mmCIF file of C-alpha atoms in Angstrom:
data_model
loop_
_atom_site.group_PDB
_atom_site.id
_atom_site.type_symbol
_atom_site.label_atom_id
_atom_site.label_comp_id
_atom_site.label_asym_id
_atom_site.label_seq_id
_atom_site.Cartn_x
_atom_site.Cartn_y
_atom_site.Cartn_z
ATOM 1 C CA UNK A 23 5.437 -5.510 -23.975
ATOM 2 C CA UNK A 24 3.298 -7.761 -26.063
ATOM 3 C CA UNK A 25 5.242 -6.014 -29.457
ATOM 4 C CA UNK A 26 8.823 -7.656 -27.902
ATOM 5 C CA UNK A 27 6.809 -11.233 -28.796
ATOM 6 C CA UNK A 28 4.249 -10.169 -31.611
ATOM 7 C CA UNK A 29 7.180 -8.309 -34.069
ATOM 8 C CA UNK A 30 9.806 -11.041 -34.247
ATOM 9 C CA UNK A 31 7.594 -13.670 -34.794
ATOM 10 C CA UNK A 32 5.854 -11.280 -37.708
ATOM 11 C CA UNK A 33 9.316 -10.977 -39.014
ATOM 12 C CA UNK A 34 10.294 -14.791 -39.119
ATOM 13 C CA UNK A 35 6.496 -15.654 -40.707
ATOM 14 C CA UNK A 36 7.569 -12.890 -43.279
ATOM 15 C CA UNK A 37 11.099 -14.607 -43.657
ATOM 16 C CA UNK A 38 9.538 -17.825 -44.515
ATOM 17 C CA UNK A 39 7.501 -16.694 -47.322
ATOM 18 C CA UNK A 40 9.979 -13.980 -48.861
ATOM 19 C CA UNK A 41 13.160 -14.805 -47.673
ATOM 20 C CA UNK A 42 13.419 -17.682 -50.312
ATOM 21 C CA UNK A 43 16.185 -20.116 -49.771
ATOM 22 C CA UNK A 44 18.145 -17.670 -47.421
ATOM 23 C CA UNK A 45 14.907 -17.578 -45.358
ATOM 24 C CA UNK A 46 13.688 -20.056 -42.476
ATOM 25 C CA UNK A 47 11.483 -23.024 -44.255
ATOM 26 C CA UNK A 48 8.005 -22.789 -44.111
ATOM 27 C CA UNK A 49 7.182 -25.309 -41.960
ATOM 28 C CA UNK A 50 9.306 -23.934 -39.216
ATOM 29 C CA UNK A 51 8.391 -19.947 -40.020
ATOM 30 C CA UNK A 52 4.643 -20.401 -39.411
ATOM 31 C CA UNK A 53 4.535 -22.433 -36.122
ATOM 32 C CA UNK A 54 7.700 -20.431 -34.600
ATOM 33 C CA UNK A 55 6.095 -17.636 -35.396
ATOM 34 C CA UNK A 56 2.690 -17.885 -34.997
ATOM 35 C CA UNK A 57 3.264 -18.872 -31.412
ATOM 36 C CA UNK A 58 5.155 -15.779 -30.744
ATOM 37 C CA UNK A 59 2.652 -13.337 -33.120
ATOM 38 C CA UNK A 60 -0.228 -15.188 -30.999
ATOM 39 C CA UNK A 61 1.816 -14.447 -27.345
ATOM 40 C CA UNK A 62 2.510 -10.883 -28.434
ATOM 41 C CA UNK A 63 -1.352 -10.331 -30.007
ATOM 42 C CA UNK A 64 -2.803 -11.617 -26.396
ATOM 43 C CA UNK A 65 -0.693 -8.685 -24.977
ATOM 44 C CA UNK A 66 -1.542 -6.166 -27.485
ATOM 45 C CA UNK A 67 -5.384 -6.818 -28.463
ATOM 46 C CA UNK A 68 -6.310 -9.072 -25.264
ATOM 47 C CA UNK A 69 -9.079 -7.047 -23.713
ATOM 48 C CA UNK A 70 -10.808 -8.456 -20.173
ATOM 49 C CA UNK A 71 -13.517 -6.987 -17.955
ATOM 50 C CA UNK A 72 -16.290 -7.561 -15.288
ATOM 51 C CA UNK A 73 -19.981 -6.655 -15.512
ATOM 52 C CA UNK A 74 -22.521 -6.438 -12.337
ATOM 53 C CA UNK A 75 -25.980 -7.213 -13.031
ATOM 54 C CA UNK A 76 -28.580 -7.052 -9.697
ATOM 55 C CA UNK A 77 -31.239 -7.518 -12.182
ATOM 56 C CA UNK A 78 -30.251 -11.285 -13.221
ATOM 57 C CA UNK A 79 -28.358 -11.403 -10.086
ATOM 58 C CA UNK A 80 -24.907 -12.566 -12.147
ATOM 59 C CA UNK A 81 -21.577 -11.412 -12.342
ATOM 60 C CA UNK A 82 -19.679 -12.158 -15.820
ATOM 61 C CA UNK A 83 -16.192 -11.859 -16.154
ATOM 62 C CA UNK A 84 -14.935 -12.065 -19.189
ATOM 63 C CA UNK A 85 -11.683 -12.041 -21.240
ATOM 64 C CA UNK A 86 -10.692 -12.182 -24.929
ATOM 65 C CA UNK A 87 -8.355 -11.347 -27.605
ATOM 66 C CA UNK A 88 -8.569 -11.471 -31.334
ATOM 67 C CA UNK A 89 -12.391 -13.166 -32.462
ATOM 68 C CA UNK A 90 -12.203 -15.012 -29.400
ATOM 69 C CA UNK A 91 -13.934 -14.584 -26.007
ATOM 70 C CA UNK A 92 -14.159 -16.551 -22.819
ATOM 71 C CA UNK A 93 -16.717 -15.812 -19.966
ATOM 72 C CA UNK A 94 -17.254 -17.342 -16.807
ATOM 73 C CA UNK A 95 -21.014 -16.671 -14.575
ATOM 74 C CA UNK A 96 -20.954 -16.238 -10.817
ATOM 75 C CA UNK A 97 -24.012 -15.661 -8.776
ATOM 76 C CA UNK A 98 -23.648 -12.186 -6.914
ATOM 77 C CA UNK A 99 -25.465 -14.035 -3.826
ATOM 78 C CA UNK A 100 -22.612 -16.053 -3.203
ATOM 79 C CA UNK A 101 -20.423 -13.174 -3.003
ATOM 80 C CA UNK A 102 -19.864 -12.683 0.606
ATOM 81 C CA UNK A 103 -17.523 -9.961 1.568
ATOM 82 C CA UNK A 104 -15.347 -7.038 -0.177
ATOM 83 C CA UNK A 105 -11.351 -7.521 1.120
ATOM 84 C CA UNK A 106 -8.716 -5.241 0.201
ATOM 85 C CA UNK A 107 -5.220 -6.452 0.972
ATOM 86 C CA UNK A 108 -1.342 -5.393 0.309
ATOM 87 C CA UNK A 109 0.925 -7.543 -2.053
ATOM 88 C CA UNK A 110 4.350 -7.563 -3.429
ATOM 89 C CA UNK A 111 4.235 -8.475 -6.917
ATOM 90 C CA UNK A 112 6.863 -8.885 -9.337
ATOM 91 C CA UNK A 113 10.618 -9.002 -9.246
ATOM 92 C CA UNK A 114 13.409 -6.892 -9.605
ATOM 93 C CA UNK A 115 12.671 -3.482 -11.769
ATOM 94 C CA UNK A 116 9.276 -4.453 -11.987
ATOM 95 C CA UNK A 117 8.453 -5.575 -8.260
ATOM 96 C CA UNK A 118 5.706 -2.872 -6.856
ATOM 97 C CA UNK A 119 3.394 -2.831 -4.247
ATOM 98 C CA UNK A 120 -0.515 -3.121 -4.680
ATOM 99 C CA UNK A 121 -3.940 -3.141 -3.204
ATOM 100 C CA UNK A 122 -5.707 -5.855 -4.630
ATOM 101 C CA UNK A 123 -9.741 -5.645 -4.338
ATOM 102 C CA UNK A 124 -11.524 -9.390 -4.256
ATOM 103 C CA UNK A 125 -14.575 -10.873 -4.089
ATOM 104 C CA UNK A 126 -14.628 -13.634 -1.058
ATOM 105 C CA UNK A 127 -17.694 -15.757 -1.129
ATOM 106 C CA UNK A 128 -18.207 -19.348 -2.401
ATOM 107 C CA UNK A 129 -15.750 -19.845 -4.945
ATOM 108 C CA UNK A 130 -12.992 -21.757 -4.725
ATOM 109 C CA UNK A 131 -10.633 -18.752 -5.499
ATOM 110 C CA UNK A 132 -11.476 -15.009 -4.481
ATOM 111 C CA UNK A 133 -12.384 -12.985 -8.043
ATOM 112 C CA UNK A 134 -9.618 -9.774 -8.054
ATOM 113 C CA UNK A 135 -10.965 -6.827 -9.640
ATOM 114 C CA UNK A 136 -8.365 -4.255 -9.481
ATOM 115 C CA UNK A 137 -4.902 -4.305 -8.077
ATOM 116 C CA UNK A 138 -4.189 -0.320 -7.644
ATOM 117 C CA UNK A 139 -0.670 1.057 -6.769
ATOM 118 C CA UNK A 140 -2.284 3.502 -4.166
ATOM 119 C CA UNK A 141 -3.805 2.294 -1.242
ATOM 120 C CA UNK A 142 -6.208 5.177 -0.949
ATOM 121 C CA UNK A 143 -7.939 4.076 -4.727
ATOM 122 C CA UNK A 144 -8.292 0.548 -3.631
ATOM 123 C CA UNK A 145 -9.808 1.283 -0.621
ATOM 124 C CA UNK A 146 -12.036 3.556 -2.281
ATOM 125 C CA UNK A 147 -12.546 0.677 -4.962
ATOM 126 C CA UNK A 148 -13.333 -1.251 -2.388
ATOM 127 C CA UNK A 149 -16.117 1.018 -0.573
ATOM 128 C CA UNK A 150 -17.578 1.464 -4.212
ATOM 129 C CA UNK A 151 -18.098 -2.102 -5.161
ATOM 130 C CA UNK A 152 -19.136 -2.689 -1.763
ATOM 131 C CA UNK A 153 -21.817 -0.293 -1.202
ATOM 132 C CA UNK A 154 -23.094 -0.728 -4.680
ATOM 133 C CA UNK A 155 -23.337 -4.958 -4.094
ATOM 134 C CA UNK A 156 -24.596 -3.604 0.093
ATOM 135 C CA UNK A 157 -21.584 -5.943 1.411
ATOM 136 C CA UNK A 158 -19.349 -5.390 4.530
ATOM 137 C CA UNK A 159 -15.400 -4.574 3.520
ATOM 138 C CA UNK A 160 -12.196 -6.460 5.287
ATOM 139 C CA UNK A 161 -9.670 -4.804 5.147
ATOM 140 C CA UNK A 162 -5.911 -5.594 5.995
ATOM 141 C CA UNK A 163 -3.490 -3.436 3.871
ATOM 142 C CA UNK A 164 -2.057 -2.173 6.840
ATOM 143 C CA UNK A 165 -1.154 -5.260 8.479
ATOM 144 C CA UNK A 166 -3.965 -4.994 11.116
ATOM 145 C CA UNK A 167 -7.786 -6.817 9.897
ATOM 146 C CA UNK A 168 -10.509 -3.969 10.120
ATOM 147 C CA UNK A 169 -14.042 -5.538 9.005
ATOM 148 C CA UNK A 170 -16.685 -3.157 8.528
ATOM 149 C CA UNK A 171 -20.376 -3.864 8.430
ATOM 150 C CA UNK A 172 -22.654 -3.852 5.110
ATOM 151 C CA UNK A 173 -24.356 -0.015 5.071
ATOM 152 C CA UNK A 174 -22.096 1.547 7.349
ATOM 153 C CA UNK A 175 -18.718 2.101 5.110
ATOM 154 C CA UNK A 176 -19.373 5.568 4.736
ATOM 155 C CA UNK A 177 -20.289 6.251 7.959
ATOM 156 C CA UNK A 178 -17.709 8.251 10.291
ATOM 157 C CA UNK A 179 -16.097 6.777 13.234
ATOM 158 C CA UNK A 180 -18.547 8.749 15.129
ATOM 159 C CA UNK A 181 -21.643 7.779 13.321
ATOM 160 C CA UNK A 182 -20.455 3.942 13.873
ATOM 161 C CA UNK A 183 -20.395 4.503 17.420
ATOM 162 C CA UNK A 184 -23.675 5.828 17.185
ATOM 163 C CA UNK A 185 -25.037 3.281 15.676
ATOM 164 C CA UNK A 186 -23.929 0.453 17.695
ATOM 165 C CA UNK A 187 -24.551 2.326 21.076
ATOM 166 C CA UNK A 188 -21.012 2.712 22.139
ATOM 167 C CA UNK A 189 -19.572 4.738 23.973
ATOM 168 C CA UNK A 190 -15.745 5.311 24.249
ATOM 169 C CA UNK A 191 -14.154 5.612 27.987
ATOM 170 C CA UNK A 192 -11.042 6.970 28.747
ATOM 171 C CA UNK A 193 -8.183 4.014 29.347
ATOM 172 C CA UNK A 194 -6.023 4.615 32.354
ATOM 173 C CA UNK A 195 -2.847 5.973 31.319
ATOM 174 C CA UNK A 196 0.514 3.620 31.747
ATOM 175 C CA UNK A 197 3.273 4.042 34.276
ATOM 176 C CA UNK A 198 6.043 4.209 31.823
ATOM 177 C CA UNK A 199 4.010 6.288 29.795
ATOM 178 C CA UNK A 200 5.821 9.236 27.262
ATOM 179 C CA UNK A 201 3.384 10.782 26.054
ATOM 180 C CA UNK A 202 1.419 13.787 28.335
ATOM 181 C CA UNK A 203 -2.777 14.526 28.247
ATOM 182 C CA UNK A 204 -4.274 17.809 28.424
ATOM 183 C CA UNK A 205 -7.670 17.686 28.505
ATOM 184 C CA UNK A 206 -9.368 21.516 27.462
ATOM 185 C CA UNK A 207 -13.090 21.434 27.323
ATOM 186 C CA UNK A 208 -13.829 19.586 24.526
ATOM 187 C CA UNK A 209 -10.391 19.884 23.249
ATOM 188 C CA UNK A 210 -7.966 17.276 24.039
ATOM 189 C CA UNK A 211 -4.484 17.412 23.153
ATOM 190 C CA UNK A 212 -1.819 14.867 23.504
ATOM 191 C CA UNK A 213 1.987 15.404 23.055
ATOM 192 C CA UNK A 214 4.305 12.643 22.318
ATOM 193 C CA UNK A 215 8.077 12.931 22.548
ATOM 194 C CA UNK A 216 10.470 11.539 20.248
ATOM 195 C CA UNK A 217 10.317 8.070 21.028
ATOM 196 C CA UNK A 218 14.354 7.807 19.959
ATOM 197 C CA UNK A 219 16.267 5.323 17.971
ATOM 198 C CA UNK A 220 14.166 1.378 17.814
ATOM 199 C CA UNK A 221 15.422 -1.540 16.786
ATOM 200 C CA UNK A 222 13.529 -0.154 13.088
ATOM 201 C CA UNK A 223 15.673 2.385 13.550
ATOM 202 C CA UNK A 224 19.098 0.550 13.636
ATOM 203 C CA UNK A 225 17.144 -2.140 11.092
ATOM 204 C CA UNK A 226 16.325 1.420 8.308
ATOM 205 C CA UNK A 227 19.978 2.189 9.402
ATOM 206 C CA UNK A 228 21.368 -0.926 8.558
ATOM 207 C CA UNK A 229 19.474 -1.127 5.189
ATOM 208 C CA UNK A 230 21.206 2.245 4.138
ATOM 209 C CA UNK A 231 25.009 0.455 5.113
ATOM 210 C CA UNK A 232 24.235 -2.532 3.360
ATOM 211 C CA UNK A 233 23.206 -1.499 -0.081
ATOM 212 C CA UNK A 234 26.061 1.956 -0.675
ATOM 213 C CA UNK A 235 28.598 -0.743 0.779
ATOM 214 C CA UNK A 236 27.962 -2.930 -2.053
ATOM 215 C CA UNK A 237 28.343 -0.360 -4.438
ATOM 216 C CA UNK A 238 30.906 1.641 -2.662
ATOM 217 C CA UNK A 239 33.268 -1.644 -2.267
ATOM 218 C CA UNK A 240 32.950 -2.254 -6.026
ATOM 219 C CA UNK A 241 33.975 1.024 -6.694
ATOM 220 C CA UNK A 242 35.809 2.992 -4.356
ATOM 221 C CA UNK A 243 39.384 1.269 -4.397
ATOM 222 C CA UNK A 244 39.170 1.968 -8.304
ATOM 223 C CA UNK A 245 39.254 5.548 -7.895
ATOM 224 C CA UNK A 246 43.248 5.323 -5.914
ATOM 225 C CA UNK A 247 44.271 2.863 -9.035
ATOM 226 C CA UNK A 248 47.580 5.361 -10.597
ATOM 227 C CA UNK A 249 46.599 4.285 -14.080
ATOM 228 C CA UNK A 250 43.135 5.370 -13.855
ATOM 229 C CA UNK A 251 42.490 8.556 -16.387
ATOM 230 C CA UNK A 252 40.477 11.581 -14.702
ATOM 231 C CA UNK A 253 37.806 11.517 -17.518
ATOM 232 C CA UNK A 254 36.804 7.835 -16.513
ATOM 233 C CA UNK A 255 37.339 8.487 -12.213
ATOM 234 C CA UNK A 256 34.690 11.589 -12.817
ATOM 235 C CA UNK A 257 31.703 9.562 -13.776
ATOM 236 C CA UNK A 258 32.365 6.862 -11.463
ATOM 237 C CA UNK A 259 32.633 9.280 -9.071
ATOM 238 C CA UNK A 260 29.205 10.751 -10.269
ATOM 239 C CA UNK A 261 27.982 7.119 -10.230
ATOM 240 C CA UNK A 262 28.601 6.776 -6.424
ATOM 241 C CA UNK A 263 27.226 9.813 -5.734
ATOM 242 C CA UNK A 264 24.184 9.026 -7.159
ATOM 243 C CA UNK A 265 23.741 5.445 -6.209
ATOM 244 C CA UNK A 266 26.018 5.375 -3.315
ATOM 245 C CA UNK A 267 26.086 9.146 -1.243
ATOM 246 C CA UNK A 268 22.879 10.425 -2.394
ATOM 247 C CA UNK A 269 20.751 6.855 -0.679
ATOM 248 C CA UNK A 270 22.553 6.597 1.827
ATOM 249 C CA UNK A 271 21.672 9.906 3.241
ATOM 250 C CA UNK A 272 17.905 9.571 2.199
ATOM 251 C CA UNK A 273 17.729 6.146 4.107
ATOM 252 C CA UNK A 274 19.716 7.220 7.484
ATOM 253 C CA UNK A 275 18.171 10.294 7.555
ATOM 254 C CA UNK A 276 14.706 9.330 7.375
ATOM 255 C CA UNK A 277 15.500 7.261 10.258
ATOM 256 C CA UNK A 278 16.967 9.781 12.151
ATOM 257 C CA UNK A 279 14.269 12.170 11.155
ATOM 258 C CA UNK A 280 11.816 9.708 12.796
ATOM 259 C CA UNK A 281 13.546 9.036 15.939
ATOM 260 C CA UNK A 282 13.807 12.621 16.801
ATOM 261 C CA UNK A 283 10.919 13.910 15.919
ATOM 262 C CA UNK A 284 8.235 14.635 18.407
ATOM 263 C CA UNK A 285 3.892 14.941 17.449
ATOM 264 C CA UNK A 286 1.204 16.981 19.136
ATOM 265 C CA UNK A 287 -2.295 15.579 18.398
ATOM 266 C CA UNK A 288 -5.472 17.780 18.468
ATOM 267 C CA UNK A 289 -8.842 16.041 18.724
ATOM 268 C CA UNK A 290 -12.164 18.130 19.056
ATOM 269 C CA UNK A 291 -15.626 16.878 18.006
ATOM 270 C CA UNK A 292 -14.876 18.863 14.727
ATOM 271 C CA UNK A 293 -11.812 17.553 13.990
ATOM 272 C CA UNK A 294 -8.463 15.466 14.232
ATOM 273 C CA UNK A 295 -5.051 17.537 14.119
ATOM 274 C CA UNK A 296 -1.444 15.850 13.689
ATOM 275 C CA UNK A 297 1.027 18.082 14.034
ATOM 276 C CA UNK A 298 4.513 16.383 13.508
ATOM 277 C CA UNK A 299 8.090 18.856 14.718
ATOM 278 C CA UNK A 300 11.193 17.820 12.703
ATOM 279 C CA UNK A 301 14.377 18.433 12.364
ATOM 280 C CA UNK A 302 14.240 21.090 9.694
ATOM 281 C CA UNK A 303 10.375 21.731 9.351
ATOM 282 C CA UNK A 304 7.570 21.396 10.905
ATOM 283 C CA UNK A 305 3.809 19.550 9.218
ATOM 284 C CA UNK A 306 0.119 19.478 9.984
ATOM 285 C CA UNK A 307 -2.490 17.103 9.371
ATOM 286 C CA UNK A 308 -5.883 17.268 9.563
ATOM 287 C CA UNK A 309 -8.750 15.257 8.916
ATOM 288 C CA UNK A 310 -12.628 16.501 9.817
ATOM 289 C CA UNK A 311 -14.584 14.185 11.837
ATOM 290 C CA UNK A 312 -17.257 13.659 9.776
ATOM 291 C CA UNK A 313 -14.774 12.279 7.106
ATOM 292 C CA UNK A 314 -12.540 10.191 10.123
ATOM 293 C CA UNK A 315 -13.653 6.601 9.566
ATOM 294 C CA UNK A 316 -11.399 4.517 10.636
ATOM 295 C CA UNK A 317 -9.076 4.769 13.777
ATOM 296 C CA UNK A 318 -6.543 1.638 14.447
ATOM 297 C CA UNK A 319 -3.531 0.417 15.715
ATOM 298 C CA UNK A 320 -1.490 -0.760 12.371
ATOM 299 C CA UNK A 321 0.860 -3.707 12.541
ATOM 300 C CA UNK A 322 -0.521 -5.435 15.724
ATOM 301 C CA UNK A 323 -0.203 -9.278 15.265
ATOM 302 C CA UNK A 324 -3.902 -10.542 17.624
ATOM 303 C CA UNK A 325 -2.374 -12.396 20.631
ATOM 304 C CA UNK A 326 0.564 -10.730 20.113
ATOM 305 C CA UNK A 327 0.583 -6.942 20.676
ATOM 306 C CA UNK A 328 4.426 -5.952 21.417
ATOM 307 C CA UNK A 329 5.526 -8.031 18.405
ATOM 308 C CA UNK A 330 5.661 -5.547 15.638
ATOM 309 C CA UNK A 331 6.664 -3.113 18.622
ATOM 310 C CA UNK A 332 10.328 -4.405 18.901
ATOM 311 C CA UNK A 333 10.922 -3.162 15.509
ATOM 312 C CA UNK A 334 8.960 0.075 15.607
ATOM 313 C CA UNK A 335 6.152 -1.469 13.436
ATOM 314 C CA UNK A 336 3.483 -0.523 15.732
ATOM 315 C CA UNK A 337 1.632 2.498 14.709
ATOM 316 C CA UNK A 338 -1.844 4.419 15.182
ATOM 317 C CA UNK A 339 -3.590 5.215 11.891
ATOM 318 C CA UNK A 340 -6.197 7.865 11.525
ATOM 319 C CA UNK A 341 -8.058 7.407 8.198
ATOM 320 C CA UNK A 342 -10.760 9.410 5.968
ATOM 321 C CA UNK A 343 -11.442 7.781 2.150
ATOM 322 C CA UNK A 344 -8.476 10.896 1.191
ATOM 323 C CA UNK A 345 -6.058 10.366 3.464
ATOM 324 C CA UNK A 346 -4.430 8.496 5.819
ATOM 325 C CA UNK A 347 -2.159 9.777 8.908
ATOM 326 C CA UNK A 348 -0.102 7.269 10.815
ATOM 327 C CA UNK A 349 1.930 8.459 14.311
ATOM 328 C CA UNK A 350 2.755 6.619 17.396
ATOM 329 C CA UNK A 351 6.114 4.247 15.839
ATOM 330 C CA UNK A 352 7.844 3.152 18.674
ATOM 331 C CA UNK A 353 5.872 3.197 21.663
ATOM 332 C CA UNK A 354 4.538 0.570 23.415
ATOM 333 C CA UNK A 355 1.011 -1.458 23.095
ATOM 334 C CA UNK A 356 -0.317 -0.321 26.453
ATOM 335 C CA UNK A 357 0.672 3.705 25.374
ATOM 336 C CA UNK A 358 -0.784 3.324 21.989
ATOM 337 C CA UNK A 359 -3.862 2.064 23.352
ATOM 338 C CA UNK A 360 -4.276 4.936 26.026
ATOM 339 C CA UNK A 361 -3.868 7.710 23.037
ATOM 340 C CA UNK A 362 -6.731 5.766 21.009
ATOM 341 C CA UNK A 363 -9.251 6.095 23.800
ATOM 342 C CA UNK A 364 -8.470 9.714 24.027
ATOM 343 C CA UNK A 365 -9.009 10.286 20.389
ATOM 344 C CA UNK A 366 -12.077 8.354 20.936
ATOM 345 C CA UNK A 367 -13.287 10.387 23.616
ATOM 346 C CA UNK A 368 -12.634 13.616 21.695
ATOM 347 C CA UNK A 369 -14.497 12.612 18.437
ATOM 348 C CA UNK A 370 -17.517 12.102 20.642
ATOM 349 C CA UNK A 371 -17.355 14.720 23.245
#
């Protein structure tokens, strides 16, 4: 990126001093392009970083390009918590997702250390940095704030209950409940139906109409124009295919796919099984249950639990520090909260 800025202005610096009198003057060629040759250099030799140190107690971050270098000191006792989060950033090609890791403590703005593209390697970040500094983590990438404690963040779900003397009951299970319970011994399984079409569903749906129609309007009445030659109707007809068909299908179908599909969960003191029955194929999850740390309803707005419900947003995630496994989309608060306490009661039994 930075060679877009550093090259031109190169070129017009070189223009002033060799391009004699067809070349830019002087006084314009070395402020023009120093500016851009100083831009592009940032870009292109700009280095930054972050160093810990328990032993003064400081963290330095730091930042520089060229022969310069600015740092700025922060006392790791005012550093107060470890928060991993989920941001949009950028726009158009370049818009992603991330999972930025900060510093909250007391500083006027929290210090970001990493922004990852994979939520798994921030949270991992996170843990890291937080068990190295012995802070607690807060998390909310997925939607829902999970804080956990200084010196447990590697602990399992199981070893957290432990440790704070809980112990999980079973919930009564709703009226209108879908989902079935059979307990086993110390095997309890759970089966959940397809929950059917949500208002997510029809929202996905609508999504898939809305961008082929804006491509397939532009293009489709071209293709029944008499004075159109094959050889150009061929790759327009490619184009839509690609950017129109091919989308379309991939966006409708994965809502369909999730509407109709139906999960059987596993949950012994050993370990957690998803197994999720589509259309086509069947998968299987698993996570052990000494690696199961963290076991939440995603999407629930505090005060407001069927919000995120009316569009399907609701969800139960089962996470280790490798993976996480999300099921439940579509049913309601009282249901999802039913199947947690059996998990609960399975992990511990």
């Amino acid at each position: 990126f930075g060679l877009f800025f550093f090259l031109p202005g190169l070129a017009v610096i070189a223009g002033g001093f060799v391009g004699g009198s067809d070349g830019p003057p002087i006084f314009f060629a070395l402020p023009f392009g120093g500016i851009f040759c100083l831009v592009g250099g940032a870009f292109l030799f700009g280095r930054s970083g972050m160093t810990f140190d328990k032993r003064t107690g400081k963290l330095e971050t730091w930042w520089g390009a060229f022969f310069y270098k600015s740092r700025t000191e922060y006392e790791l006792k005012d550093i107060k918590m470890v928060a991993l989060s989920r941001e949009t950033r950028g726009s158009g090609k370049n818009r992603r997702t991330v999972y930025p890791v900060k510093l909250e403590g007391n500083f006027p703005t929290p210090i970001e250390l990493e922004a990852p593209l994979n939520a798994n390697e921030g949270r991992s970040l996170a843990e890291d940095v937080g068990k190295f500094l012995d802070l607690g983590m807060r998390d909310v990438s997925s939607g829902t704030e999970i804080i956990r404690e200084a010196g447990t963040l590697d602990f399992s779900l199981r070893q957290r209950f432990e440790a704070d003397g809980y112990e999980p009951e079973l919930a009564d299970r709703p009226a209108d409940a879908k989902s079935t319970y059979t307990p086993m011994g110390t095997t309890h399984k759970i089966s959940i139906p397809p929950t059917g079409f949500t208002c997510g569903s029809y929202f996905q749906i609508g999504i898939g109409l809305v961008f082929s129609g804006m491509f397939g309007l532009g293009f489709f009445p071209v293709l029944f124009e008499d004075d159109m030659p094959t050889e150009v109707k061929i790759p327009i007809l490619l184009f839509m295919g690609l950017f129109v068909a091919i989308p379309f299908f991939a966006i409708v179908g994965s809502a369909v796919s999730g509407a109709l599909a139906s999960y059987e969960v596993e949950v012994t003191p050993m370990k957690f099984v998803l197994v999720t029955k589509g259309m086509i194929k069947n998968s299987r999850e698993e996570i052990p249950a000494s690696e199961l740390e963290e076991l939440e309803i995603a999407g629930r707005v505090p005060g407001q639990a069927n919000l995120a419900m009316v569009f399907g947003g609701q969800s139960i995630m089962v996470r280790s520090d490798e993976k996480t496994i999300a099921f439940g989309s579509g049913l309601k608060a009282e249901e999802l909260d039913w199947i947690v306490s059996i998990i609960e009661v399975g992990l511990c039994s």
